[in-house]
XYZ file of N, CA, C and O in Angstrom:
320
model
N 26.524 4.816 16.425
C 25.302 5.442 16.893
C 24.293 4.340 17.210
O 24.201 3.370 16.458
N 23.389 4.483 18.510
C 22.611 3.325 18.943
C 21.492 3.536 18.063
O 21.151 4.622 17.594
N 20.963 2.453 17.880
C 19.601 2.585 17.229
C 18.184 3.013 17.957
O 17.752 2.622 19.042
N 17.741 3.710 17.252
C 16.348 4.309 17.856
C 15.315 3.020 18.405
O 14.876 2.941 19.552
N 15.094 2.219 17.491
C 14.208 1.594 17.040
C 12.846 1.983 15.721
O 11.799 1.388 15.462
N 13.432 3.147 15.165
C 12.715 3.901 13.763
C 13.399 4.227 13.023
O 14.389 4.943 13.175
N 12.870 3.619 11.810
C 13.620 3.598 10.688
C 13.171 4.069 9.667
O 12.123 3.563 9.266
N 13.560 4.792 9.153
C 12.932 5.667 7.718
C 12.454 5.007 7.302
O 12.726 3.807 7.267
N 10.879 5.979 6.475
C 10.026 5.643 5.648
C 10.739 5.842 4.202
O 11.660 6.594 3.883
N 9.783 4.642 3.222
C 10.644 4.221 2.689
C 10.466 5.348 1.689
O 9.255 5.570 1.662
N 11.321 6.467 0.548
C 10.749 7.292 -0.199
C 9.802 7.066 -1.404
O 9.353 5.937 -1.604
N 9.546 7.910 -2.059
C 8.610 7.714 -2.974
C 9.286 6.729 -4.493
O 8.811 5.838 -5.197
N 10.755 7.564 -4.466
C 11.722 6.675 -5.642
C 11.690 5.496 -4.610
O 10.836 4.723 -5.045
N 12.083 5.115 -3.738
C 12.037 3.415 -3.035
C 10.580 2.813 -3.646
O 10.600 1.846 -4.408
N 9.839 3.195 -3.412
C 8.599 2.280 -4.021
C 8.460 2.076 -4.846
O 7.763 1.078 -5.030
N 9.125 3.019 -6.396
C 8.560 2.737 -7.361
C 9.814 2.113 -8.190
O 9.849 1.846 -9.391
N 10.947 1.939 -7.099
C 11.736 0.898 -7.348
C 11.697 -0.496 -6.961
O 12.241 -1.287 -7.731
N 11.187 -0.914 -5.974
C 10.616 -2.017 -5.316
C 9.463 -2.255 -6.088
O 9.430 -3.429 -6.457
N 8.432 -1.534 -6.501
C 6.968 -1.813 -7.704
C 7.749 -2.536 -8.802
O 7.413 -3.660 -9.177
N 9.143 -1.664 -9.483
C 9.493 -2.047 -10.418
C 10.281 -3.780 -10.511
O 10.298 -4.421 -11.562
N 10.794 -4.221 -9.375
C 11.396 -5.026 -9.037
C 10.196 -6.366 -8.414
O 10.505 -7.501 -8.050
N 9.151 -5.900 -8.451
C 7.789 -6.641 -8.288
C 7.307 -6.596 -7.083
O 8.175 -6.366 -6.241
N 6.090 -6.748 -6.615
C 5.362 -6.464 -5.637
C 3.751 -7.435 -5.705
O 3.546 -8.565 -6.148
N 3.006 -6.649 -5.203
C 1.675 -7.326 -5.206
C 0.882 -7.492 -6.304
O 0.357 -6.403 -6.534
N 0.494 -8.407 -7.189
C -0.364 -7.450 -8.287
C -1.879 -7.760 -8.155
O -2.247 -8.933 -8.090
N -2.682 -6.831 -8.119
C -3.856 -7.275 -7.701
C -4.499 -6.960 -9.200
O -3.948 -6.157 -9.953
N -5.907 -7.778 -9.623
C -6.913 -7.227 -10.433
C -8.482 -7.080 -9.917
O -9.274 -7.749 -9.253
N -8.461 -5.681 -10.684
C -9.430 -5.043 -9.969
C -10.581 -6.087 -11.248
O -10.551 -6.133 -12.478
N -11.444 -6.758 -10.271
C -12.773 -8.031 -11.589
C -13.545 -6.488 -11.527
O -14.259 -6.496 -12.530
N -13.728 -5.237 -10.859
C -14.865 -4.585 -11.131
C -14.381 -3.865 -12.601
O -15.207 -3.203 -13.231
N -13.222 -4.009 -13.021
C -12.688 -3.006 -13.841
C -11.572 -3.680 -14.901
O -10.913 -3.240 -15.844
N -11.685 -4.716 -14.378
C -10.174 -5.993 -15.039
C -8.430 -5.025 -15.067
O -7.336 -5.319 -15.546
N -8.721 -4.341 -14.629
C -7.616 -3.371 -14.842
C -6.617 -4.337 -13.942
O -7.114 -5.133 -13.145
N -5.254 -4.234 -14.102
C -4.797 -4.866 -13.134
C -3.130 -3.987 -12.355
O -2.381 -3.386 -13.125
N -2.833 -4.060 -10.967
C -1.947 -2.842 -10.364
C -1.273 -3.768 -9.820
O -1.675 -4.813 -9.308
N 0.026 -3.270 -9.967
C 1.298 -3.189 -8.902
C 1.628 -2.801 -7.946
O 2.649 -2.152 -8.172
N 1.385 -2.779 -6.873
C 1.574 -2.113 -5.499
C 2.917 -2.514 -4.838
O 3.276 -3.691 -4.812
N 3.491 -1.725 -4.420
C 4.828 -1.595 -3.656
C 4.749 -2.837 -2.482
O 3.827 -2.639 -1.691
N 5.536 -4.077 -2.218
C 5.828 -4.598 -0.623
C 6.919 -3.854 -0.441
O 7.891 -3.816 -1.194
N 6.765 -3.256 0.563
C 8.423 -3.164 1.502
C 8.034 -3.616 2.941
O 7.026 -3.144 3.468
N 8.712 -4.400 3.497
C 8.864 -4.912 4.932
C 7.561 -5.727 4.869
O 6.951 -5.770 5.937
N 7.052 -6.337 3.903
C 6.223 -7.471 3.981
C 4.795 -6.415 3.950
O 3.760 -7.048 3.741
N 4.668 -5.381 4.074
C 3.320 -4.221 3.814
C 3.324 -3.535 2.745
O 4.181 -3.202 1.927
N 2.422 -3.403 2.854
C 1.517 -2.530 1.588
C 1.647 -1.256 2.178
O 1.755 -1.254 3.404
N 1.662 -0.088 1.548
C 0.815 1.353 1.687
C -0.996 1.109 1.892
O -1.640 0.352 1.166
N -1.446 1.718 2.741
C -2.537 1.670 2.645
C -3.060 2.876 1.805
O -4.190 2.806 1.322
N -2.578 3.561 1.685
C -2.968 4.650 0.315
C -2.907 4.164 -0.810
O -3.786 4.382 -1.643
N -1.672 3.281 -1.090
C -2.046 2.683 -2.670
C -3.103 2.107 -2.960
O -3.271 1.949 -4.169
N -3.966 1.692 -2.230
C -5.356 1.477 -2.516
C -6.131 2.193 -3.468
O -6.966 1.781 -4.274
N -5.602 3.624 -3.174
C -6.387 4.375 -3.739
C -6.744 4.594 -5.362
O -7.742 5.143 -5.829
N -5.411 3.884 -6.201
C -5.485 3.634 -7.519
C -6.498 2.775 -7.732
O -7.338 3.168 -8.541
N -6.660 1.762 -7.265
C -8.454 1.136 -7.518
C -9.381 1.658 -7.850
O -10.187 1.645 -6.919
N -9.791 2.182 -8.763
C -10.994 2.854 -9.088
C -12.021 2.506 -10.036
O -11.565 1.924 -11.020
N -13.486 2.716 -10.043
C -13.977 2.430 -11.267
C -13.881 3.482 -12.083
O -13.045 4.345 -11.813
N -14.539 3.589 -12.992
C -14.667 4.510 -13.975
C -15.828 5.869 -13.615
O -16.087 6.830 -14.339
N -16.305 5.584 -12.433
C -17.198 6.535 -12.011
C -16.166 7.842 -11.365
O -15.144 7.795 -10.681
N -16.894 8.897 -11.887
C -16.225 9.902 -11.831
C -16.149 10.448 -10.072
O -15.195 11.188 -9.832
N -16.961 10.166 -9.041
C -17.062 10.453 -7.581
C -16.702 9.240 -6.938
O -17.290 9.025 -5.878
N -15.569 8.077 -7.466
C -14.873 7.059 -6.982
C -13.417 7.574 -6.850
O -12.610 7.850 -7.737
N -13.306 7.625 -5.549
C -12.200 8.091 -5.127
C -10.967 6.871 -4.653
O -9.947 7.145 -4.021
N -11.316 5.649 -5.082
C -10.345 4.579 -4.772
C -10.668 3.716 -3.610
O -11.656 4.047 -2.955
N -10.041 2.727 -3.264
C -10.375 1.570 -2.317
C -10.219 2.430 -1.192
O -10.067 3.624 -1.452
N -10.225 2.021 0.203
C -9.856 2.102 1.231
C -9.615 0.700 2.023
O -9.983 -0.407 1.631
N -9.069 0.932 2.962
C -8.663 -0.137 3.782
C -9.692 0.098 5.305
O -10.082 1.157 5.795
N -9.894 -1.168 5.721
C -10.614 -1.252 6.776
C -10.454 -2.631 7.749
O -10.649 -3.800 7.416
N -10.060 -2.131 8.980
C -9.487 -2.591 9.912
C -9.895 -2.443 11.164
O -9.256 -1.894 12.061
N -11.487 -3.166 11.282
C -12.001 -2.378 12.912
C -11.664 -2.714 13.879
O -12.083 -2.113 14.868
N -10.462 -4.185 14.087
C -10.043 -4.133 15.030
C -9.075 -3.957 15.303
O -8.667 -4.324 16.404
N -8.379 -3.391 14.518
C -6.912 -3.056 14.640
C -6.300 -4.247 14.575
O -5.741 -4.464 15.650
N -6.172 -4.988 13.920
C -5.539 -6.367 14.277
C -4.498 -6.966 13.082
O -3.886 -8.024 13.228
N -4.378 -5.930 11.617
C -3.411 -6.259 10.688
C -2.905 -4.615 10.286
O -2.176 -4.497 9.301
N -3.169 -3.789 10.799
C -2.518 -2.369 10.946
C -1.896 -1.535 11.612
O -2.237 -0.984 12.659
N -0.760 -1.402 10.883
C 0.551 -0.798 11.862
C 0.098 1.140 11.957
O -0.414 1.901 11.135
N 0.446 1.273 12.941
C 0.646 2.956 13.101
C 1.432 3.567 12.648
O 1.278 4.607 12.008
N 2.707 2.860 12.982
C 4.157 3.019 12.871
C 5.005 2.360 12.335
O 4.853 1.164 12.584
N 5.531 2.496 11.939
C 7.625 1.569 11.969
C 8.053 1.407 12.734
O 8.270 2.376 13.462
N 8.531 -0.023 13.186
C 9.098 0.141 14.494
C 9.908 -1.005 14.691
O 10.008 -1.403 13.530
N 10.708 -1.991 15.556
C 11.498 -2.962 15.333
C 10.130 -3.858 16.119
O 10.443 -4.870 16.747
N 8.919 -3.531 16.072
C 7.601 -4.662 16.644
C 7.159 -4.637 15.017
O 7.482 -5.523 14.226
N 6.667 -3.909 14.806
C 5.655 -3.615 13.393
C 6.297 -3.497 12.501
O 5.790 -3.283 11.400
């Protein structure tokens, strides 16, 4: 079978097998807390951000921001 050029996203057990097998670890200095975030294909989730949080109860987690589009993929693809 020819290839599309798209390739499955990776599942939710893939990440938290790849987390487990090591990944990014960032510490949050606002909170010292410190997280594991999933690499697969050299990226991050930009949702895992969202575990960043302070302790304030209407902190809904990091976000990512990218106004020129210039380190964010749309897609999967054999470019991105």
């Amino acid at each position: 079978m020819p290839k599309t050029g798209k390739a499955a996203a990776p599942s939710e057990n893939d990440l938290v097998e790849q987390a487990a097998r090591g990944g990014l670890e960032v510490k949050d200095t606002r909170t010292n807390k410190t997280y594991n975030i999933a690499v697969a294909d050299n990226a991050i989730r930009a949702v895992d951000l969202k575990k960043l949080k302070t302790e304030d109860a209407d902190d809904l987690g990091l976000v990512s921001y990218d106004p020129a589009f210039l380190n964010t993929a749309s897609c999967r693809s054999s470019i991105t």
